[in-house]
């Protein structure tokens, strides 16, 4: 009897013992893939499919202004899912420059508009297949923004032209194809890049060590916040708020008026990535205090950006709004060195050795 | 000529002794690749790497090096990264630092050098910053590495150089950027920079040909020369606001003709992020390779067919060399990976080795 009891106890004991536990970082990576990267791809696929359908409906009756508004909403939704997804700047998106095919920015010389006009004025066939082989400037959401939102464009007469609607549908179809391809390349049923991402190790060309995944995630975040601070917020002010000549046409997404929402989506994506994928590693390696400071810095930037007057295109030049813009810029300026210098130094990571060489 | 320090003389003598005692053998244990590297703590070192990726030596040094070259069967030199003033001479067989080759007062090295065909002369790109002049410093290839003369490169910021087949002509990539050691590596003349590819007589330094890139901010920096004298050049572009119409970054040139950009679309150049780190050529001169760490890409070019064969993703990639025995290119990166680009049956990547914690620096040299 005692033996049997022992056996039972032992069995119970073993049953309760969890499998060899994944490290906090392994778990964080899994969460990053399951809760961020994969759903972000699905959202983008879904929203670009909606956009295509919406434009097909609109093009059946291009004079219907309600239908145009629906298409504009669908475009906004697609662009916002891209603003989140674009944080993932490694893996399939780098093969053949997919990001540029979706959004082309900065575009200080309005090349997107020029290329779209040239294409519409030409006699060449317009369809998604042809477009996929064309210049990236005319392939995706930026070209659609030009036609759907540019003040000089969005007139009923314009949409009545057959080539305009052919183009709207072709660009939307192409964008959906790119989105689905990206999702497919990450998916276990497709290219299975998620396996590459989750299994760093000596045989893994992209990520030979755990630290290399961590480096890729931190680099992605740094690049996104740098773009946010210097290009999206700084450039329209000629460098930084209060420093130079204000030019609202240097705002990202000025035509659609989504400049502020885009900044918020990008910052939110980075914050989520930090909390989900990076903070656990930071804490696991004994840098709890730094983890807390970064978390607080994200919160501060989020709070400083939220109240900016939208659309930025309209309010950028208001003198009384300048302190708010400066506060947002200063906050990002506090966040960035934590991510770019302090965290890599503490984790003994090098964010791009040769890429920052300059020789 | 500059006086030889006592330390250098001692090291040099030691080097000569070893040279006599050790014959040249190349077997599995031999050093096959040379590279500079940084370790996990950011310390700089000089590496000798076996064909299987094993490190034969890893010598810590105070300053970062750039390219390395073999001087003879035994000695290799690791050139100082700009604005460094100290090149390191290493005994590859024993994995020992034998001495240094130092820049003259008012000058610093620019990261590259090459050796004459008879093995007698070492040519180093050098910047005489006090005179605001790019020069090729000509040194002896044996201890104590006396400086014999120097030539004007006819441009600022001379970077990589090579000898044309026959050994009579040097080709130098003048990056065109004005810097000063006191301002570190800050670029001081973005508006007026004048990069070029200059051909000089190796004997006299006489300028025999010079071509400019299509835009004055395309800094020509790296090059490789084929057996027929075709020069492949890689650039770093400092023009801003050209995302929609990026400049070409890889060119080919034959002395006496015009500089020709490689055939590629805006999309291709854009992916390279205005930055080429290295170029390499296959032994038969049919294939060229360019690396871009900012684009995390290597690009394979078919010179014979005048076309881009494709891009391959390798993160933070920079160093490149052709490995004839493998009929492959090999590239190195900041993650401590050595990766083959196999040519046959279809071009594809194959991981050769990985050294965790090591960041391979900009160039990879084959012994």
XYZ file of C-alpha atoms in Angstrom:
726
model
C 0.000 0.000 0.000
C 2.631 2.577 0.939
C 4.468 1.816 -2.267
C 1.346 2.377 -4.241
C 0.719 5.657 -2.465
C 4.257 6.740 -3.160
C 3.786 5.867 -6.790
C 0.594 7.829 -6.922
C 2.238 10.797 -5.256
C 5.169 10.617 -7.575
C 2.927 10.395 -10.601
C 0.959 13.369 -9.382
C 4.142 15.228 -8.678
C 5.479 14.596 -12.182
C 2.158 15.410 -13.722
C 2.237 18.748 -12.005
C 5.814 19.518 -12.919
C 5.665 21.690 -15.971
C 7.675 20.803 -19.026
C 11.172 22.260 -19.041
C 10.222 25.910 -18.831
C 10.807 28.233 -21.691
C 12.954 31.187 -20.722
C 11.185 34.478 -20.269
C 12.652 35.578 -23.578
C 11.470 32.500 -25.475
C 8.009 33.087 -24.100
C 8.232 36.753 -25.034
C 9.166 35.857 -28.601
C 6.242 33.476 -28.889
C 3.926 36.175 -27.563
C 5.378 38.691 -29.985
C 4.662 36.380 -32.908
C 1.238 35.193 -31.699
C -0.136 38.459 -30.378
C 1.533 41.085 -32.548
C 3.288 40.078 -35.745
C 0.860 37.445 -37.010
C -2.356 39.362 -36.184
C -0.869 42.562 -37.624
C -0.323 40.747 -40.907
C -3.849 39.348 -40.841
C -5.290 42.792 -40.126
C -3.419 44.269 -43.041
C -4.541 41.494 -45.398
C -8.126 41.895 -44.290
C -8.185 45.692 -44.543
C -6.575 45.728 -47.997
C -9.118 43.144 -49.179
C -11.880 45.424 -47.875
C -10.324 48.351 -49.678
C -10.273 46.449 -52.968
C -13.909 45.447 -52.608
C -14.909 48.954 -51.645
C -13.195 50.472 -54.687
C -14.806 47.893 -56.953
C -18.189 48.944 -55.611
C -17.335 52.615 -55.988
C -16.189 52.141 -59.561
C -19.551 50.684 -60.518
C -20.947 54.135 -59.800
C -18.124 56.671 -59.543
C -20.487 59.607 -59.131
C -21.856 58.243 -55.846
C -20.318 60.415 -53.153
C -21.435 58.125 -50.318
C -19.633 55.279 -51.980
C -16.541 57.456 -52.366
C -16.619 58.205 -48.648
C -16.832 54.476 -47.922
C -13.793 53.872 -50.074
C -11.930 56.652 -48.312
C -12.781 55.047 -44.975
C -11.586 51.701 -46.270
C -8.348 53.335 -47.411
C -7.888 54.952 -43.968
C -8.405 51.591 -42.279
C -5.893 49.907 -44.573
C -3.320 52.648 -44.086
C -3.673 52.507 -40.319
C -3.106 48.743 -40.238
C -0.008 49.347 -42.342
C 1.199 52.039 -39.935
C 1.208 49.350 -37.258
C 2.638 46.556 -39.374
C 5.470 48.593 -40.865
C 7.324 48.298 -37.574
C 8.215 44.752 -38.650
C 11.065 45.752 -40.925
C 12.823 42.369 -41.092
C 12.008 39.086 -42.798
C 9.778 38.776 -45.877
C 9.120 42.520 -46.166
C 12.766 43.090 -47.062
C 12.626 40.714 -50.021
C 12.115 42.945 -53.031
C 11.407 46.147 -51.137
C 7.800 45.405 -50.213
C 7.411 48.389 -47.887
C 7.998 50.888 -50.689
C 5.378 49.141 -52.807
C 2.822 49.776 -50.094
C 3.739 53.286 -49.026
C 6.191 55.657 -50.638
C 7.289 58.364 -48.236
C 9.013 60.820 -47.850
C 8.065 62.184 -51.225
C 9.106 65.832 -51.046
C 8.982 66.320 -54.814
C 5.522 64.765 -55.283
C 6.896 62.008 -57.481
C 3.937 59.811 -56.591
C 1.533 62.366 -58.048
C 3.689 62.842 -61.148
C 3.978 59.113 -61.794
C 0.266 58.519 -61.313
C -0.542 61.360 -63.720
C 1.903 60.012 -66.280
C 0.380 56.568 -66.045
C -3.175 57.856 -66.368
C -2.228 59.993 -69.361
C -0.523 57.097 -71.140
C -2.163 54.508 -73.374
C -0.645 51.480 -71.644
C -2.947 48.848 -70.163
C -3.800 49.257 -66.483
C -4.237 46.126 -64.429
C -2.803 44.710 -61.225
C -0.302 42.478 -63.025
C 1.124 45.336 -65.072
C 1.177 47.557 -62.016
C 3.133 44.992 -59.996
C 5.925 45.336 -62.567
C 5.777 49.134 -62.626
C 7.552 51.752 -60.571
C 6.890 51.311 -56.831
C 5.564 54.853 -56.680
C 2.351 53.881 -58.422
C 1.801 50.489 -56.826
C 0.178 51.005 -53.481
C -1.562 53.045 -50.830
C 0.368 56.264 -51.508
C -0.806 56.364 -55.114
C -4.359 55.673 -53.928
C -4.109 58.459 -51.373
C -3.193 60.860 -54.158
C -6.276 59.987 -56.188
C -8.731 59.631 -53.314
C -7.688 62.632 -51.230
C -5.579 65.163 -53.131
C -7.541 68.422 -53.273
C -6.838 68.752 -56.994
C -7.928 65.205 -57.759
C -10.992 64.032 -55.971
C -13.601 65.414 -58.334
C -16.509 63.514 -59.900
C -15.164 64.289 -63.371
C -11.884 62.697 -62.488
C -13.460 59.502 -61.218
C -15.663 59.317 -64.302
C -12.571 58.773 -66.422
C -12.312 55.030 -67.089
C -8.560 54.886 -66.577
C -8.857 56.419 -63.110
C -11.127 53.674 -61.904
C -9.080 50.999 -63.620
C -6.109 52.364 -61.757
C -7.853 52.590 -58.375
C -8.843 48.939 -58.606
C -5.484 47.791 -59.916
C -3.542 49.564 -57.167
C -5.880 48.200 -54.496
C -5.625 44.680 -55.899
C -1.859 44.947 -56.028
C -1.722 46.163 -52.427
C -3.916 43.281 -51.322
C -1.640 40.853 -53.179
C 1.421 42.288 -51.435
C -0.353 42.102 -48.066
C -1.426 38.515 -48.581
C 2.025 37.562 -49.754
C 3.582 39.001 -46.588
C 1.079 37.178 -44.382
C 1.678 33.984 -46.347
C 5.451 34.269 -46.019
C 5.193 34.532 -42.227
C 2.552 31.859 -41.851
C 3.389 28.227 -40.902
C 1.219 27.155 -43.840
C 3.277 29.307 -46.207
C 6.868 30.505 -46.048
C 6.937 29.847 -42.295
C 9.205 32.766 -41.469
C 7.646 32.661 -38.026
C 9.638 29.475 -37.433
C 12.847 31.279 -38.385
C 11.884 34.059 -36.002
C 11.076 31.711 -33.110
C 14.040 29.378 -33.469
C 17.271 31.345 -33.265
C 20.311 29.103 -33.322
C 23.547 28.289 -35.094
C 21.875 26.909 -38.246
C 19.533 29.875 -38.560
C 20.970 32.238 -41.153
C 18.830 35.200 -40.147
C 19.104 34.742 -36.389
C 22.130 32.655 -35.371
C 21.609 33.514 -31.684
C 18.815 34.684 -29.401
C 20.550 38.011 -29.120
C 20.229 38.498 -32.860
C 16.426 38.336 -32.671
C 16.507 40.754 -29.779
C 18.781 43.028 -31.815
C 16.395 42.891 -34.780
C 13.437 43.821 -32.562
C 15.247 46.689 -30.878
C 16.578 47.949 -34.233
C 13.069 47.903 -35.659
C 11.826 49.949 -32.723
C 14.717 52.410 -32.930
C 14.222 52.919 -36.643
C 10.513 53.516 -36.184
C 10.935 56.027 -33.344
C 13.748 57.789 -35.208
C 11.531 58.169 -38.269
C 8.696 59.352 -36.073
C 10.796 61.990 -34.368
C 13.038 63.208 -37.177
C 10.959 62.779 -40.303
C 7.305 62.766 -39.313
C 7.464 65.330 -36.538
C 10.753 67.130 -37.273
C 10.788 67.496 -41.079
C 7.566 69.548 -41.394
C 9.171 72.007 -38.963
C 12.380 72.156 -40.976
C 14.244 69.906 -38.539
C 12.485 70.248 -35.200
C 9.514 72.195 -33.897
C 10.434 75.842 -33.590
C 13.713 75.465 -35.431
C 13.052 76.189 -39.058
C 10.581 76.942 -41.770
C 7.257 75.160 -41.397
C 6.093 73.190 -44.421
C 2.903 71.188 -43.883
C 3.433 69.412 -47.224
C 6.314 67.583 -45.577
C 3.887 65.858 -43.221
C 3.359 62.172 -43.772
C -0.192 61.505 -45.045
C -1.051 65.197 -45.303
C -3.587 64.524 -48.044
C -5.686 62.125 -46.003
C -5.204 64.068 -42.786
C -3.975 60.997 -40.943
C -0.588 62.403 -39.927
C -1.266 62.366 -36.206
C -3.122 59.049 -36.192
C -0.230 57.480 -38.069
C 2.257 58.718 -35.478
C 0.085 57.353 -32.696
C -0.266 53.975 -34.395
C 3.464 53.700 -34.923
C 4.278 54.666 -31.372
C 1.668 52.248 -30.044
C 3.144 49.434 -32.120
C 6.613 50.099 -30.722
C 5.273 50.305 -27.190
C 3.468 46.998 -27.605
C 6.564 45.407 -29.041
C 8.612 46.669 -26.130
C 6.182 45.446 -23.485
C 5.583 42.088 -25.165
C 8.895 41.149 -26.703
C 11.689 43.099 -25.089
C 10.830 44.074 -21.545
C 10.725 40.430 -20.342
C 14.267 39.887 -21.632
C 15.417 43.085 -20.008
C 13.969 42.060 -16.650
C 15.219 38.487 -16.969
C 18.726 39.864 -17.373
C 18.450 42.024 -14.287
C 17.658 45.448 -15.744
C 14.330 46.037 -14.098
C 14.988 49.684 -13.399
C 15.792 50.445 -17.034
C 12.735 48.480 -18.128
C 10.615 50.654 -15.870
C 12.158 53.872 -17.196
C 11.571 52.864 -20.817
C 7.990 51.948 -20.037
C 7.508 55.364 -18.436
C 9.156 57.108 -21.399
C 6.759 55.373 -23.810
C 3.829 56.469 -21.665
C 5.110 60.027 -21.640
C 5.546 60.144 -25.430
C 2.094 58.676 -25.924
C 0.606 61.327 -23.639
C 2.499 64.160 -25.309
C 1.518 63.129 -28.840
C -2.158 62.405 -28.150
C -3.281 66.028 -27.577
C -1.601 67.464 -30.690
C -4.206 69.333 -32.742
C -5.410 67.233 -35.663
C -5.269 67.435 -38.605
C -1.684 68.525 -38.244
C -1.785 69.891 -41.782
C -4.151 72.614 -40.614
C -2.700 73.303 -37.170
C 1.007 72.999 -37.800
C 1.528 76.739 -38.188
C -0.521 77.872 -35.191
C 1.899 79.627 -32.813
C -0.039 78.621 -29.712
C 0.296 74.934 -30.648
C 4.089 75.105 -30.890
C 4.767 74.271 -27.210
C 2.752 71.075 -27.616
C 4.766 70.052 -30.661
C 7.965 70.853 -28.828
C 6.888 68.811 -25.832
C 6.147 65.827 -28.073
C 9.498 66.193 -29.796
C 11.333 66.486 -26.471
C 9.594 63.403 -25.145
C 10.628 61.306 -28.159
C 14.090 62.777 -27.756
C 14.152 61.311 -24.230
C 12.821 57.941 -25.326
C 15.169 57.404 -28.233
C 18.538 57.274 -26.433
C 17.102 54.821 -23.919
C 16.240 52.473 -26.782
C 19.186 53.198 -28.993
C 22.035 53.429 -26.527
C 21.284 52.556 -22.943
C 19.348 49.361 -23.576
C 21.766 47.874 -26.155
C 24.685 48.756 -23.877
C 23.071 47.032 -20.882
C 22.213 43.987 -22.968
C 25.624 44.029 -24.664
C 24.053 44.214 -28.095
C 25.339 46.039 -31.136
C 22.612 47.582 -33.278
C 24.211 47.267 -36.686
C 27.960 47.072 -36.698
C 28.811 47.447 -40.376
C 25.667 49.388 -41.176
C 26.839 52.195 -38.897
C 30.460 52.050 -40.029
C 30.524 54.774 -42.651
C 33.658 53.504 -44.373
C 62.089 58.391 -44.452
C 61.314 58.234 -40.804
C 63.391 56.769 -38.044
C 62.475 53.302 -36.905
C 61.635 53.054 -33.249
C 63.505 50.609 -31.113
C 60.407 48.574 -30.457
C 59.588 48.317 -34.116
C 63.127 47.282 -34.909
C 63.073 44.518 -32.319
C 59.747 43.230 -33.544
C 60.882 43.490 -37.097
C 63.998 41.437 -36.480
C 61.967 38.798 -34.756
C 59.655 38.731 -37.752
C 62.537 38.210 -40.125
C 63.826 35.309 -38.071
C 60.511 33.539 -38.080
C 60.162 34.108 -41.752
C 63.303 32.108 -42.370
C 62.340 29.277 -40.067
C 58.829 28.538 -41.219
C 58.044 27.418 -44.729
C 54.795 28.169 -46.470
C 52.265 25.412 -46.096
C 48.610 25.604 -46.787
C 46.563 22.874 -45.181
C 43.324 22.561 -43.256
C 44.873 24.296 -40.277
C 46.160 27.220 -42.283
C 44.734 30.680 -42.044
C 42.570 31.219 -45.116
C 40.745 34.453 -44.343
C 41.761 37.683 -42.674
C 39.439 40.183 -41.096
C 39.324 42.788 -38.411
C 36.576 42.392 -35.836
C 35.063 43.788 -32.684
C 34.245 41.520 -29.773
C 31.221 41.600 -27.487
C 32.740 44.237 -25.240
C 33.598 46.461 -28.182
C 37.302 45.536 -28.086
C 39.108 45.532 -31.428
C 40.952 42.509 -32.753
C 42.679 41.040 -35.753
C 41.544 37.646 -36.925
C 43.042 34.777 -38.857
C 40.323 32.341 -39.854
C 40.621 28.765 -41.092
C 38.631 27.428 -44.037
C 36.252 25.754 -41.561
C 35.684 29.027 -39.740
C 37.839 28.192 -36.736
C 39.761 31.214 -35.454
C 43.474 30.574 -35.676
C 44.149 33.793 -33.858
C 42.317 36.754 -32.455
C 44.750 39.457 -31.503
C 43.488 42.321 -29.381
C 44.675 45.716 -30.607
C 44.021 49.243 -29.369
C 42.686 50.667 -32.644
C 40.164 49.410 -35.135
C 41.532 48.060 -38.412
C 39.792 47.949 -41.789
C 41.103 45.815 -44.667
C 43.880 43.232 -44.413
C 46.371 41.993 -47.014
C 48.933 39.257 -47.198
C 52.497 40.541 -47.466
C 54.141 37.175 -48.087
C 53.755 33.532 -47.051
C 53.925 34.484 -43.444
C 53.100 38.103 -42.789
C 49.860 39.961 -43.191
C 49.118 43.619 -42.666
C 45.881 44.991 -41.218
C 45.388 48.567 -42.367
C 44.324 51.269 -39.923
C 40.727 52.404 -40.234
C 40.594 56.135 -40.868
C 41.658 58.281 -39.123
C 43.989 55.640 -37.629
C 47.732 56.094 -37.839
C 48.879 52.573 -37.039
C 48.759 49.492 -39.295
C 49.420 46.124 -37.686
C 51.763 43.476 -39.054
C 50.868 39.945 -38.020
C 52.635 36.619 -38.322
C 49.811 34.449 -39.631
C 51.472 31.133 -38.711
C 52.088 31.960 -35.095
C 49.215 34.353 -34.627
C 51.472 37.040 -33.248
C 51.557 40.756 -33.641
C 54.967 41.519 -35.127
C 54.899 45.290 -35.213
C 53.236 48.352 -36.535
C 53.604 50.598 -39.534
C 52.966 54.165 -38.481
C 51.769 57.185 -40.423
C 53.959 60.240 -40.772
C 53.205 63.374 -38.829
C 50.175 65.179 -40.258
C 48.925 62.065 -42.041
C 46.618 59.166 -41.321
C 45.801 55.945 -43.128
C 42.527 55.332 -44.950
C 41.971 51.634 -44.398
C 43.340 50.047 -47.562
C 46.516 49.017 -49.274
C 47.966 46.646 -51.841
C 51.263 44.967 -52.653
C 53.228 45.170 -55.909
C 53.374 42.045 -58.061
C 57.016 41.422 -57.195
C 56.149 41.682 -53.525
C 58.616 44.539 -52.968
C 56.341 47.520 -52.416
C 53.377 48.248 -50.266
C 50.978 50.991 -51.382
C 48.738 52.527 -48.720
C 46.009 55.091 -49.175
C 46.823 57.943 -46.849
C 45.379 61.326 -46.103
C 47.830 64.175 -45.579
C 45.352 66.279 -43.668
C 47.719 69.150 -43.011
C 48.129 69.554 -46.751
C 44.537 68.548 -47.530
C 45.807 66.014 -49.991
C 45.148 62.350 -50.711
C 48.351 60.375 -51.162
C 49.523 56.840 -51.809
C 52.309 56.079 -49.366
C 54.828 53.596 -50.785
C 56.581 51.418 -48.208
C 58.874 48.436 -48.234
C 57.039 45.180 -47.577
C 59.597 43.899 -45.102
C 60.575 45.104 -41.693
C 61.210 47.844 -40.862
C 58.729 48.857 -43.610
C 60.581 52.022 -44.558
C 58.617 54.626 -46.423
C 60.119 55.153 -49.864
C 57.977 57.823 -51.426
C 54.427 59.033 -51.821
C 52.139 60.023 -54.718
C 49.294 62.477 -55.028
C 45.998 60.633 -55.595
C 44.475 63.752 -57.183
C 41.525 63.700 -54.839
C 40.613 63.886 -51.165
C 39.741 60.890 -49.046
C 41.499 58.152 -51.040
C 40.051 54.824 -49.969
C 40.550 51.456 -51.658
C 43.245 50.981 -54.277
C 44.479 48.119 -56.458
C 46.990 47.362 -59.164
C 45.861 46.716 -62.702
C 47.057 43.466 -64.325
C 50.707 43.838 -65.242
C 51.339 45.776 -62.092
C 52.328 49.077 -63.709
C 49.209 51.064 -62.889
C 47.470 51.785 -59.618
C 43.771 52.562 -59.540
C 42.558 54.560 -56.534
C 39.013 55.380 -55.438
C 39.025 58.953 -54.153
C 36.024 59.284 -51.862
C 36.205 63.049 -52.160
C 35.205 63.824 -48.607
C 37.065 66.396 -46.552
C 37.617 65.382 -42.937
C 40.006 66.314 -40.195
C 41.167 64.068 -37.354
C 40.082 66.701 -34.846
C 36.532 66.598 -36.129
C 36.588 62.806 -36.108
C 34.863 61.545 -39.227
C 32.542 64.462 -39.812
C 32.133 65.357 -43.491
C 33.161 68.964 -43.985
C 32.604 69.532 -47.708
C 29.333 67.921 -48.753
C 28.633 70.720 -51.237
C 31.998 70.734 -52.911
C 33.170 67.145 -52.696
C 34.857 65.796 -55.808
C 35.130 62.015 -55.796
C 36.943 60.237 -58.607
C 38.597 57.108 -59.828
C 42.250 57.894 -60.519
C 44.834 55.831 -62.404
C 48.454 56.412 -61.432
C 51.717 54.968 -62.685
C 52.915 52.718 -59.880
C 56.539 53.750 -60.519
C 56.162 57.508 -60.631
C 52.676 58.362 -59.448
C 51.941 60.106 -62.739
C 48.209 60.536 -63.302
C 47.182 58.692 -66.470
C 43.390 58.718 -66.286
C 40.675 60.047 -64.012
C 36.893 59.734 -64.141
C 34.146 61.256 -61.989
C 30.851 59.698 -60.916
C 27.605 61.137 -62.367
C 26.927 63.186 -59.202
C 29.489 64.928 -57.001
C 28.098 63.429 -53.782
C 28.526 59.828 -54.933
C 31.618 58.925 -52.964
C 33.596 56.215 -54.795
C 35.188 54.075 -52.099
C 35.664 50.409 -52.886
C 36.882 48.576 -55.926
C 37.921 45.240 -57.370
C 39.925 44.587 -60.535
C 39.511 41.690 -62.965
C 42.248 39.897 -64.896
C 41.391 42.006 -67.942
C 41.697 45.264 -66.029
C 37.991 45.904 -65.623
C 37.449 47.888 -62.429
C 34.251 47.413 -60.430
C 33.555 50.301 -58.068
C 31.196 50.543 -55.088
C 29.962 53.914 -53.820
C 28.361 55.582 -50.828
C 25.983 58.334 -51.763
C 25.630 61.440 -49.598
C 22.879 63.128 -51.584
C 19.745 63.704 -49.551
C 16.118 63.613 -50.604
C 16.564 61.243 -53.552
C 14.461 58.334 -52.300
C 12.298 58.503 -55.419
C 15.267 58.549 -57.790
C 18.228 56.998 -56.026
C 21.635 57.301 -57.629
C 23.469 54.235 -58.939
C 25.986 52.801 -56.478
C 27.961 50.214 -58.429
C 29.948 51.060 -61.544
C 32.384 49.494 -63.926
C 35.271 51.137 -65.645
C 37.980 50.302 -68.107
C 40.891 52.687 -68.193
C 40.523 55.207 -70.981
C 36.765 54.796 -71.253
C 33.736 56.282 -69.545
C 32.451 55.199 -66.156
C 29.378 53.004 -66.612
C 26.763 52.327 -63.951
C 25.643 48.762 -63.468
C 22.282 47.935 -65.028
C 19.655 48.140 -62.291
C 16.315 49.747 -61.531
C 15.592 52.460 -58.996
C 14.080 49.738 -56.803
C 17.390 47.918 -56.710
C 19.460 50.961 -55.834
C 16.902 52.056 -53.265
C 17.250 48.760 -51.422
C 20.945 49.421 -51.009
C 20.246 52.491 -48.935
C 22.945 54.629 -50.571
C 25.696 52.461 -49.151
C 27.990 49.816 -50.594
C 30.492 48.327 -48.149
C 32.542 46.046 -50.413
C 32.777 44.739 -53.941
C 34.372 41.510 -55.140
C 34.900 39.754 -58.470
C 35.016 36.088 -59.431
C 38.399 34.866 -60.657
C 37.186 34.673 -64.257
C 35.814 38.207 -64.025
C 32.327 37.143 -65.085
C 30.596 37.794 -61.766
C 30.667 40.721 -59.389
C 29.298 40.983 -55.882
C 28.377 44.082 -53.896
C 27.407 44.167 -50.229
C 25.223 46.660 -48.400
C 24.911 46.443 -44.619
C 22.341 49.253 -44.579
C 20.188 47.283 -46.984
C 21.085 43.924 -45.421
C 21.697 42.650 -48.929
C 24.271 41.212 -51.228
C 23.766 41.722 -54.943
C 25.111 39.415 -57.610
C 25.952 40.913 -60.998
C 26.606 39.115 -64.255
C 29.281 41.227 -65.932
C 29.402 39.139 -69.073
C 25.641 39.404 -69.553
C 25.513 42.967 -68.169
C 22.657 42.231 -65.792
C 21.732 42.013 -62.137
C 21.239 38.372 -61.211
C 19.607 38.972 -57.867
C 19.719 40.121 -54.267
C 20.171 37.898 -51.235
C 19.397 38.906 -47.675
C 22.291 38.792 -45.215
C 21.948 41.018 -42.186
C 24.616 43.648 -41.560
C 26.740 42.172 -44.346
C 29.959 43.876 -45.415
C 33.083 41.796 -46.164
C 33.286 39.897 -49.446
C 35.826 37.665 -51.165
C 35.837 35.191 -54.046
C 36.846 31.672 -52.996
C 38.002 29.842 -56.113
C 38.280 26.458 -54.418
C 34.574 26.648 -53.588
C 33.470 28.389 -56.789
C 31.644 30.759 -54.454
C 31.727 34.190 -52.947
C 32.079 34.402 -49.213
C 30.680 37.281 -47.200
C 31.051 38.256 -43.550
C 28.743 40.240 -41.311
C 28.350 42.033 -38.023
C 26.688 38.993 -36.460
C 29.809 36.864 -36.732
C 28.592 34.848 -39.691
C 30.555 33.720 -42.705
C 28.152 32.912 -45.516
C 28.814 31.399 -48.925
C 26.998 32.662 -51.946
C 27.115 29.477 -54.000
C 26.938 30.094 -57.722
C 25.806 26.663 -58.906
C 23.403 25.127 -59.671
C 21.425 28.278 -58.867
C 22.849 31.122 -56.795
C 21.982 30.505 -53.144
C 23.210 31.259 -49.656
C 24.829 28.699 -47.405
C 25.979 29.406 -43.881
C 29.660 28.535 -43.530
C 30.244 29.320 -39.853
C 29.062 31.439 -37.024
C 31.184 32.920 -34.248
C 28.775 34.286 -31.643
C 29.729 37.592 -30.097
C 32.109 38.546 -32.921
C 31.353 41.400 -35.299
C 33.297 40.885 -38.527
C 34.511 44.252 -39.702
C 34.058 45.783 -43.133
C 36.351 43.567 -45.248
C 37.257 39.950 -45.722
C 40.573 39.008 -47.337
C 41.503 35.648 -48.761
C 45.001 34.348 -48.011
